[in-house]
mmCIF file of C-alpha atoms in Angstrom:
data_model
loop_
_atom_site.group_PDB
_atom_site.id
_atom_site.type_symbol
_atom_site.label_atom_id
_atom_site.label_comp_id
_atom_site.label_asym_id
_atom_site.label_seq_id
_atom_site.Cartn_x
_atom_site.Cartn_y
_atom_site.Cartn_z
ATOM 1 C CA UNK A 1 126.365 55.336 214.395
ATOM 2 C CA UNK A 2 129.760 55.408 216.097
ATOM 3 C CA UNK A 3 129.583 51.865 216.846
ATOM 4 C CA UNK A 4 128.412 50.822 213.857
ATOM 5 C CA UNK A 5 131.205 52.447 211.943
ATOM 6 C CA UNK A 6 133.751 50.513 214.306
ATOM 7 C CA UNK A 7 132.273 47.173 213.880
ATOM 8 C CA UNK A 8 132.861 47.864 210.368
ATOM 9 C CA UNK A 9 136.228 48.856 210.791
ATOM 10 C CA UNK A 10 137.391 45.894 212.395
ATOM 11 C CA UNK A 11 135.274 44.020 209.983
ATOM 12 C CA UNK A 12 137.371 45.357 207.227
ATOM 13 C CA UNK A 13 140.388 44.683 209.327
ATOM 14 C CA UNK A 14 139.841 41.170 209.583
ATOM 15 C CA UNK A 15 139.205 40.323 206.026
ATOM 16 C CA UNK A 16 141.662 42.329 204.147
ATOM 17 C CA UNK A 17 143.847 39.326 203.281
ATOM 18 C CA UNK A 18 140.735 37.739 201.678
ATOM 19 C CA UNK A 19 140.063 41.146 200.105
ATOM 20 C CA UNK A 20 143.248 41.431 198.782
ATOM 21 C CA UNK A 21 143.126 37.992 196.765
ATOM 22 C CA UNK A 22 139.857 39.154 195.723
ATOM 23 C CA UNK A 23 141.795 42.039 194.066
ATOM 24 C CA UNK A 24 144.266 40.110 192.676
ATOM 25 C CA UNK A 25 141.445 37.456 191.030
ATOM 26 C CA UNK A 26 139.470 40.594 189.582
ATOM 27 C CA UNK A 27 142.487 42.397 188.144
ATOM 28 C CA UNK A 28 143.437 39.118 186.219
ATOM 29 C CA UNK A 29 139.449 38.544 185.063
ATOM 30 C CA UNK A 30 139.364 42.096 184.233
ATOM 31 C CA UNK A 31 142.690 42.303 181.752
ATOM 32 C CA UNK A 32 141.455 38.898 180.254
ATOM 33 C CA UNK A 33 137.869 40.125 179.629
ATOM 34 C CA UNK A 34 139.151 43.220 178.261
ATOM 35 C CA UNK A 35 141.203 41.369 175.330
ATOM 36 C CA UNK A 36 137.383 40.515 174.120
ATOM 37 C CA UNK A 37 136.104 43.803 174.705
ATOM 38 C CA UNK A 38 134.310 44.646 171.067
ATOM 39 C CA UNK A 39 135.512 47.617 168.981
ATOM 40 C CA UNK A 40 134.997 51.048 170.879
ATOM 41 C CA UNK A 41 135.155 54.403 168.574
ATOM 42 C CA UNK A 42 135.911 56.509 171.609
ATOM 43 C CA UNK A 43 138.960 55.013 172.050
ATOM 44 C CA UNK A 44 142.040 56.550 170.289
ATOM 45 C CA UNK A 45 144.008 54.804 168.100
ATOM 46 C CA UNK A 46 142.348 51.370 168.598
ATOM 47 C CA UNK A 47 142.855 49.307 165.472
ATOM 48 C CA UNK A 48 140.090 48.439 162.942
ATOM 49 C CA UNK A 49 140.946 44.719 161.869
ATOM 50 C CA UNK A 50 138.018 43.338 163.452
ATOM 51 C CA UNK A 51 135.790 46.010 162.608
ATOM 52 C CA UNK A 52 136.173 46.142 158.569
ATOM 53 C CA UNK A 53 134.851 43.949 156.131
ATOM 54 C CA UNK A 54 137.372 41.233 154.539
ATOM 55 C CA UNK A 55 138.766 42.803 151.485
ATOM 56 C CA UNK A 56 137.137 41.579 148.303
ATOM 57 C CA UNK A 57 136.586 42.708 144.931
ATOM 58 C CA UNK A 58 133.909 45.072 145.943
ATOM 59 C CA UNK A 59 136.797 47.220 148.271
ATOM 60 C CA UNK A 60 140.034 46.749 149.016
ATOM 61 C CA UNK A 61 142.127 46.486 152.147
ATOM 62 C CA UNK A 62 143.095 49.882 151.262
ATOM 63 C CA UNK A 63 140.000 51.425 151.990
ATOM 64 C CA UNK A 64 139.245 52.289 147.925
ATOM 65 C CA UNK A 65 136.110 50.753 146.268
ATOM 66 C CA UNK A 66 137.332 47.908 144.254
ATOM 67 C CA UNK A 67 136.915 46.896 140.676
ATOM 68 C CA UNK A 68 133.366 45.745 141.290
ATOM 69 C CA UNK A 69 132.338 48.171 143.688
ATOM 70 C CA UNK A 70 128.844 49.398 143.192
ATOM 71 C CA UNK A 71 126.349 51.698 144.537
ATOM 72 C CA UNK A 72 122.303 51.336 143.780
ATOM 73 C CA UNK A 73 120.591 54.369 143.020
ATOM 74 C CA UNK A 74 117.236 55.697 143.814
ATOM 75 C CA UNK A 75 115.424 58.867 141.893
ATOM 76 C CA UNK A 76 112.511 60.816 143.945
ATOM 77 C CA UNK A 77 109.770 62.640 142.457
ATOM 78 C CA UNK A 78 107.967 63.953 145.470
ATOM 79 C CA UNK A 79 104.831 66.119 146.005
ATOM 80 C CA UNK A 80 103.763 66.997 149.557
ATOM 81 C CA UNK A 81 101.301 69.041 151.196
ATOM 82 C CA UNK A 82 100.982 71.087 154.342
ATOM 83 C CA UNK A 83 97.927 70.833 156.158
ATOM 84 C CA UNK A 84 98.587 73.700 158.730
ATOM 85 C CA UNK A 85 94.627 73.186 160.762
ATOM 86 C CA UNK A 86 95.749 69.306 161.376
ATOM 87 C CA UNK A 87 99.551 70.000 161.448
ATOM 88 C CA UNK A 88 99.531 66.693 159.131
ATOM 89 C CA UNK A 89 101.836 66.409 155.849
ATOM 90 C CA UNK A 90 99.983 64.728 153.092
ATOM 91 C CA UNK A 91 102.618 63.419 150.602
ATOM 92 C CA UNK A 92 103.153 60.970 147.516
ATOM 93 C CA UNK A 93 105.694 60.177 145.708
ATOM 94 C CA UNK A 94 107.286 58.133 142.516
ATOM 95 C CA UNK A 95 110.579 56.182 143.149
ATOM 96 C CA UNK A 96 112.814 54.943 140.405
ATOM 97 C CA UNK A 97 114.979 52.185 141.441
ATOM 98 C CA UNK A 98 118.488 51.173 139.978
ATOM 99 C CA UNK A 99 119.869 47.987 140.629
ATOM 100 C CA UNK A 100 123.248 48.476 139.984
ATOM 101 C CA UNK A 101 124.496 45.370 141.643
ATOM 102 C CA UNK A 102 125.417 41.956 140.507
ATOM 103 C CA UNK A 103 122.416 40.461 142.662
ATOM 104 C CA UNK A 104 119.266 39.651 141.518
ATOM 105 C CA UNK A 105 116.597 41.422 144.093
ATOM 106 C CA UNK A 106 112.859 39.721 144.812
ATOM 107 C CA UNK A 107 112.243 42.654 147.463
ATOM 108 C CA UNK A 108 113.389 45.655 148.558
ATOM 109 C CA UNK A 109 113.330 47.768 152.064
ATOM 110 C CA UNK A 110 112.081 50.997 152.612
ATOM 111 C CA UNK A 111 112.405 53.595 155.670
ATOM 112 C CA UNK A 112 109.406 55.108 157.710
ATOM 113 C CA UNK A 113 111.207 57.202 160.024
ATOM 114 C CA UNK A 114 108.401 58.784 161.514
ATOM 115 C CA UNK A 115 106.990 55.260 162.666
ATOM 116 C CA UNK A 116 109.497 55.391 166.039
ATOM 117 C CA UNK A 117 106.295 57.875 167.132
ATOM 118 C CA UNK A 118 103.763 54.988 166.333
ATOM 119 C CA UNK A 119 102.073 53.922 169.642
ATOM 120 C CA UNK A 120 102.736 50.412 168.929
ATOM 121 C CA UNK A 121 106.130 51.050 168.251
ATOM 122 C CA UNK A 122 109.098 49.733 170.736
ATOM 123 C CA UNK A 123 111.069 52.752 170.125
ATOM 124 C CA UNK A 124 110.117 54.484 173.726
ATOM 125 C CA UNK A 125 111.285 51.455 175.222
ATOM 126 C CA UNK A 126 114.835 52.159 174.389
ATOM 127 C CA UNK A 127 114.450 55.657 176.508
ATOM 128 C CA UNK A 128 116.583 55.202 179.562
ATOM 129 C CA UNK A 129 117.044 57.783 182.573
ATOM 130 C CA UNK A 130 114.562 59.696 184.009
ATOM 131 C CA UNK A 131 111.780 58.970 186.897
ATOM 132 C CA UNK A 132 108.699 59.818 184.893
ATOM 133 C CA UNK A 133 106.698 56.442 184.686
ATOM 134 C CA UNK A 134 105.564 58.028 181.120
ATOM 135 C CA UNK A 135 107.544 60.583 179.508
ATOM 136 C CA UNK A 136 105.758 62.846 177.225
ATOM 137 C CA UNK A 137 108.241 65.621 176.669
ATOM 138 C CA UNK A 138 109.776 65.969 173.709
ATOM 139 C CA UNK A 139 113.581 67.611 173.702
ATOM 140 C CA UNK A 140 116.665 67.000 171.947
ATOM 141 C CA UNK A 141 118.117 64.937 174.749
ATOM 142 C CA UNK A 142 114.579 62.817 175.170
ATOM 143 C CA UNK A 143 113.750 62.450 171.469
ATOM 144 C CA UNK A 144 111.712 59.525 171.295
ATOM 145 C CA UNK A 145 109.320 59.564 174.192
ATOM 146 C CA UNK A 146 105.851 57.773 174.270
ATOM 147 C CA UNK A 147 103.083 60.178 173.223
ATOM 148 C CA UNK A 148 100.409 60.035 175.012
ATOM 149 C CA UNK A 149 98.204 62.542 173.617
ATOM 150 C CA UNK A 150 95.824 60.035 171.805
ATOM 151 C CA UNK A 151 96.537 60.988 167.906
ATOM 152 C CA UNK A 152 97.393 58.284 165.834
ATOM 153 C CA UNK A 153 101.462 59.490 164.791
ATOM 154 C CA UNK A 154 103.576 57.449 162.339
ATOM 155 C CA UNK A 155 103.009 56.961 158.549
ATOM 156 C CA UNK A 156 99.634 56.139 157.002
ATOM 157 C CA UNK A 157 100.352 54.189 153.751
ATOM 158 C CA UNK A 158 97.289 54.394 151.721
ATOM 159 C CA UNK A 159 98.786 53.211 148.633
ATOM 160 C CA UNK A 160 101.456 51.071 146.738
ATOM 161 C CA UNK A 161 101.330 50.530 143.169
ATOM 162 C CA UNK A 162 103.313 49.762 140.236
ATOM 163 C CA UNK A 163 104.092 52.260 137.040
ATOM 164 C CA UNK A 164 101.167 50.212 135.416
ATOM 165 C CA UNK A 165 98.680 50.927 138.258
ATOM 166 C CA UNK A 166 99.150 47.720 139.828
ATOM 167 C CA UNK A 167 98.676 47.306 144.090
ATOM 168 C CA UNK A 168 102.016 45.897 145.196
ATOM 169 C CA UNK A 169 102.592 43.880 148.238
ATOM 170 C CA UNK A 170 104.090 45.216 151.143
ATOM 171 C CA UNK A 171 104.653 44.639 154.961
ATOM 172 C CA UNK A 172 105.388 47.086 157.649
ATOM 173 C CA UNK A 173 107.369 45.858 160.732
ATOM 174 C CA UNK A 174 107.626 48.975 162.698
ATOM 175 C CA UNK A 175 110.035 51.745 160.966
ATOM 176 C CA UNK A 176 110.840 49.669 157.968
ATOM 177 C CA UNK A 177 108.705 48.470 154.611
ATOM 178 C CA UNK A 178 109.481 45.315 152.834
ATOM 179 C CA UNK A 179 108.092 45.823 149.392
ATOM 180 C CA UNK A 180 107.618 42.358 147.327
ATOM 181 C CA UNK A 181 108.753 42.805 143.727
ATOM 182 C CA UNK A 182 106.330 41.017 141.047
ATOM 183 C CA UNK A 183 109.239 39.827 139.229
ATOM 184 C CA UNK A 184 112.929 39.506 139.632
ATOM 185 C CA UNK A 185 114.881 42.858 139.589
ATOM 186 C CA UNK A 186 117.981 41.402 137.706
ATOM 187 C CA UNK A 187 121.376 43.868 137.661
ATOM 188 C CA UNK A 188 121.175 46.515 135.282
ATOM 189 C CA UNK A 189 117.439 46.998 135.899
ATOM 190 C CA UNK A 190 115.142 49.585 137.249
ATOM 191 C CA UNK A 191 112.010 49.546 138.723
ATOM 192 C CA UNK A 192 109.205 52.082 139.206
ATOM 193 C CA UNK A 193 106.648 52.301 141.677
ATOM 194 C CA UNK A 194 104.657 55.107 143.748
ATOM 195 C CA UNK A 195 103.213 55.311 147.264
ATOM 196 C CA UNK A 196 100.856 57.701 148.531
ATOM 197 C CA UNK A 197 101.043 58.646 152.381
ATOM 198 C CA UNK A 198 100.240 61.052 155.228
ATOM 199 C CA UNK A 199 101.649 61.641 158.780
ATOM 200 C CA UNK A 200 100.570 63.989 161.614
ATOM 201 C CA UNK A 201 103.068 65.906 162.610
ATOM 202 C CA UNK A 202 104.987 65.805 166.450
ATOM 203 C CA UNK A 203 105.914 68.641 168.493
ATOM 204 C CA UNK A 204 109.540 69.930 167.705
ATOM 205 C CA UNK A 205 111.576 66.889 169.255
ATOM 206 C CA UNK A 206 115.667 68.824 167.653
ATOM 207 C CA UNK A 207 115.055 67.474 164.444
ATOM 208 C CA UNK A 208 111.849 67.671 163.309
ATOM 209 C CA UNK A 209 108.194 68.913 164.600
ATOM 210 C CA UNK A 210 106.472 71.858 164.899
ATOM 211 C CA UNK A 211 106.456 75.049 167.331
ATOM 212 C CA UNK A 212 103.340 77.132 168.386
ATOM 213 C CA UNK A 213 103.682 80.651 169.068
ATOM 214 C CA UNK A 214 100.592 81.725 170.915
ATOM 215 C CA UNK A 215 101.609 85.162 170.964
ATOM 216 C CA UNK A 216 100.744 85.699 167.444
ATOM 217 C CA UNK A 217 98.975 82.246 166.382
ATOM 218 C CA UNK A 218 101.533 81.057 164.406
ATOM 219 C CA UNK A 219 102.969 77.943 163.764
ATOM 220 C CA UNK A 220 106.957 77.331 162.811
ATOM 221 C CA UNK A 221 107.796 73.862 161.163
ATOM 222 C CA UNK A 222 110.772 71.893 161.020
ATOM 223 C CA UNK A 223 110.659 68.848 158.681
ATOM 224 C CA UNK A 224 112.826 65.837 158.769
ATOM 225 C CA UNK A 225 112.164 62.401 158.108
ATOM 226 C CA UNK A 226 109.335 63.146 156.295
ATOM 227 C CA UNK A 227 109.050 60.584 153.337
ATOM 228 C CA UNK A 228 109.395 56.819 152.774
ATOM 229 C CA UNK A 229 112.858 56.256 151.590
ATOM 230 C CA UNK A 230 115.269 53.554 150.206
ATOM 231 C CA UNK A 231 117.118 51.391 152.208
ATOM 232 C CA UNK A 232 121.054 51.045 151.135
ATOM 233 C CA UNK A 233 121.930 47.876 149.676
ATOM 234 C CA UNK A 234 125.930 46.876 149.609
ATOM 235 C CA UNK A 235 127.820 43.628 149.287
ATOM 236 C CA UNK A 236 128.475 43.749 152.943
ATOM 237 C CA UNK A 237 125.418 43.501 154.671
ATOM 238 C CA UNK A 238 122.534 43.038 151.705
ATOM 239 C CA UNK A 239 119.616 45.353 152.772
ATOM 240 C CA UNK A 240 120.165 47.572 155.699
ATOM 241 C CA UNK A 241 116.729 46.858 157.783
ATOM 242 C CA UNK A 242 117.878 47.341 161.180
ATOM 243 C CA UNK A 243 114.919 49.639 163.148
ATOM 244 C CA UNK A 244 115.431 53.362 163.204
ATOM 245 C CA UNK A 245 115.459 54.198 166.727
ATOM 246 C CA UNK A 246 116.383 57.860 166.812
ATOM 247 C CA UNK A 247 119.628 57.570 168.346
ATOM 248 C CA UNK A 248 121.605 57.633 165.057
ATOM 249 C CA UNK A 249 120.781 57.563 161.368
ATOM 250 C CA UNK A 250 121.527 54.944 158.810
ATOM 251 C CA UNK A 251 123.289 55.752 155.275
ATOM 252 C CA UNK A 252 121.260 56.472 152.338
ATOM 253 C CA UNK A 253 122.029 55.744 148.484
ATOM 254 C CA UNK A 254 122.435 58.860 146.200
ATOM 255 C CA UNK A 255 119.936 60.062 143.226
ATOM 256 C CA UNK A 256 118.023 62.737 141.891
ATOM 257 C CA UNK A 257 115.266 64.478 143.650
ATOM 258 C CA UNK A 258 112.226 66.494 142.217
ATOM 259 C CA UNK A 259 110.280 68.071 145.034
ATOM 260 C CA UNK A 260 106.825 69.923 144.979
ATOM 261 C CA UNK A 261 106.082 71.662 148.226
ATOM 262 C CA UNK A 262 102.577 72.910 148.542
ATOM 263 C CA UNK A 263 102.237 75.372 151.781
ATOM 264 C CA UNK A 264 99.875 78.058 153.181
ATOM 265 C CA UNK A 265 100.553 81.599 151.301
ATOM 266 C CA UNK A 266 101.581 82.975 154.277
ATOM 267 C CA UNK A 267 104.599 80.671 154.938
ATOM 268 C CA UNK A 268 108.044 81.095 153.690
ATOM 269 C CA UNK A 269 109.902 77.823 153.103
ATOM 270 C CA UNK A 270 113.784 77.091 153.291
ATOM 271 C CA UNK A 271 114.767 73.403 151.764
ATOM 272 C CA UNK A 272 118.222 72.760 150.123
ATOM 273 C CA UNK A 273 117.841 72.053 146.736
ATOM 274 C CA UNK A 274 117.822 74.518 143.465
ATOM 275 C CA UNK A 275 114.770 76.778 143.386
ATOM 276 C CA UNK A 276 112.889 76.615 139.880
ATOM 277 C CA UNK A 277 110.221 78.917 140.366
ATOM 278 C CA UNK A 278 111.677 82.210 141.930
ATOM 279 C CA UNK A 279 108.867 84.778 140.240
ATOM 280 C CA UNK A 280 105.835 82.265 141.522
ATOM 281 C CA UNK A 281 106.725 82.156 145.141
ATOM 282 C CA UNK A 282 108.776 85.040 145.941
ATOM 283 C CA UNK A 283 107.753 88.874 146.048
ATOM 284 C CA UNK A 284 109.738 91.155 143.913
ATOM 285 C CA UNK A 285 111.446 92.786 146.612
ATOM 286 C CA UNK A 286 112.495 89.448 147.964
ATOM 287 C CA UNK A 287 113.760 88.272 144.373
ATOM 288 C CA UNK A 288 115.750 91.474 144.192
ATOM 289 C CA UNK A 289 117.303 90.733 148.066
ATOM 290 C CA UNK A 290 117.926 86.936 146.438
#
């Protein structure tokens, strides 16, 4: 070992001049390359001039909405049921979509977030780190593993119809679904359609899923990303239809929500919103505490 180290040191001494020149060249290249680096939000005080869209009538250079600024809207009427024996959510929803943009829309995009767990989805290919060939444990640090329990996860869309009951044409591309409109949706108009769907709940992975407590045989459900929802549409990118990979979440549009959730009578439901039927779902003692 001593002889090998000595030889290496001697070789380094012989090549020190060449290494110095190489270091100079590398430094020059590194400085030049830095000038072309994309925006890095982790660098303090970095300018945003290459990241923000060009000011126009929709958005001004100061960051305030312009005179033509718009936001599309979606109202939801959702009915969902927890099928506890099968760890399954069964739902239906009616969506009223308002086109407040100046554009004529011939199709719409929806997010199908639960499809990150579909066995044919490419989400698992984005996982990095670890030494296992296939990861089956879901944790907050490993939220999108390949699940190999043989179950068919992801949204199962059973029906999409317009308000008159006519079937609508749609195409599912992993976590995104394109809905083709039967006629153009002009500015100022709205479109009403309904979706029936269901999916199997995965084990808990940090934002959603279930935990089983073997000691008392109970399940605790934390449900997020649980219904098909409209993608955002704006003047910069049009429809936001990038794939959901579970590593961040896309903005959604505003709207009103009417939600009815059916669960076994021994469950307690916690959710955001304003509870409308307190006498039907809470005991007198609970109402007093409420």
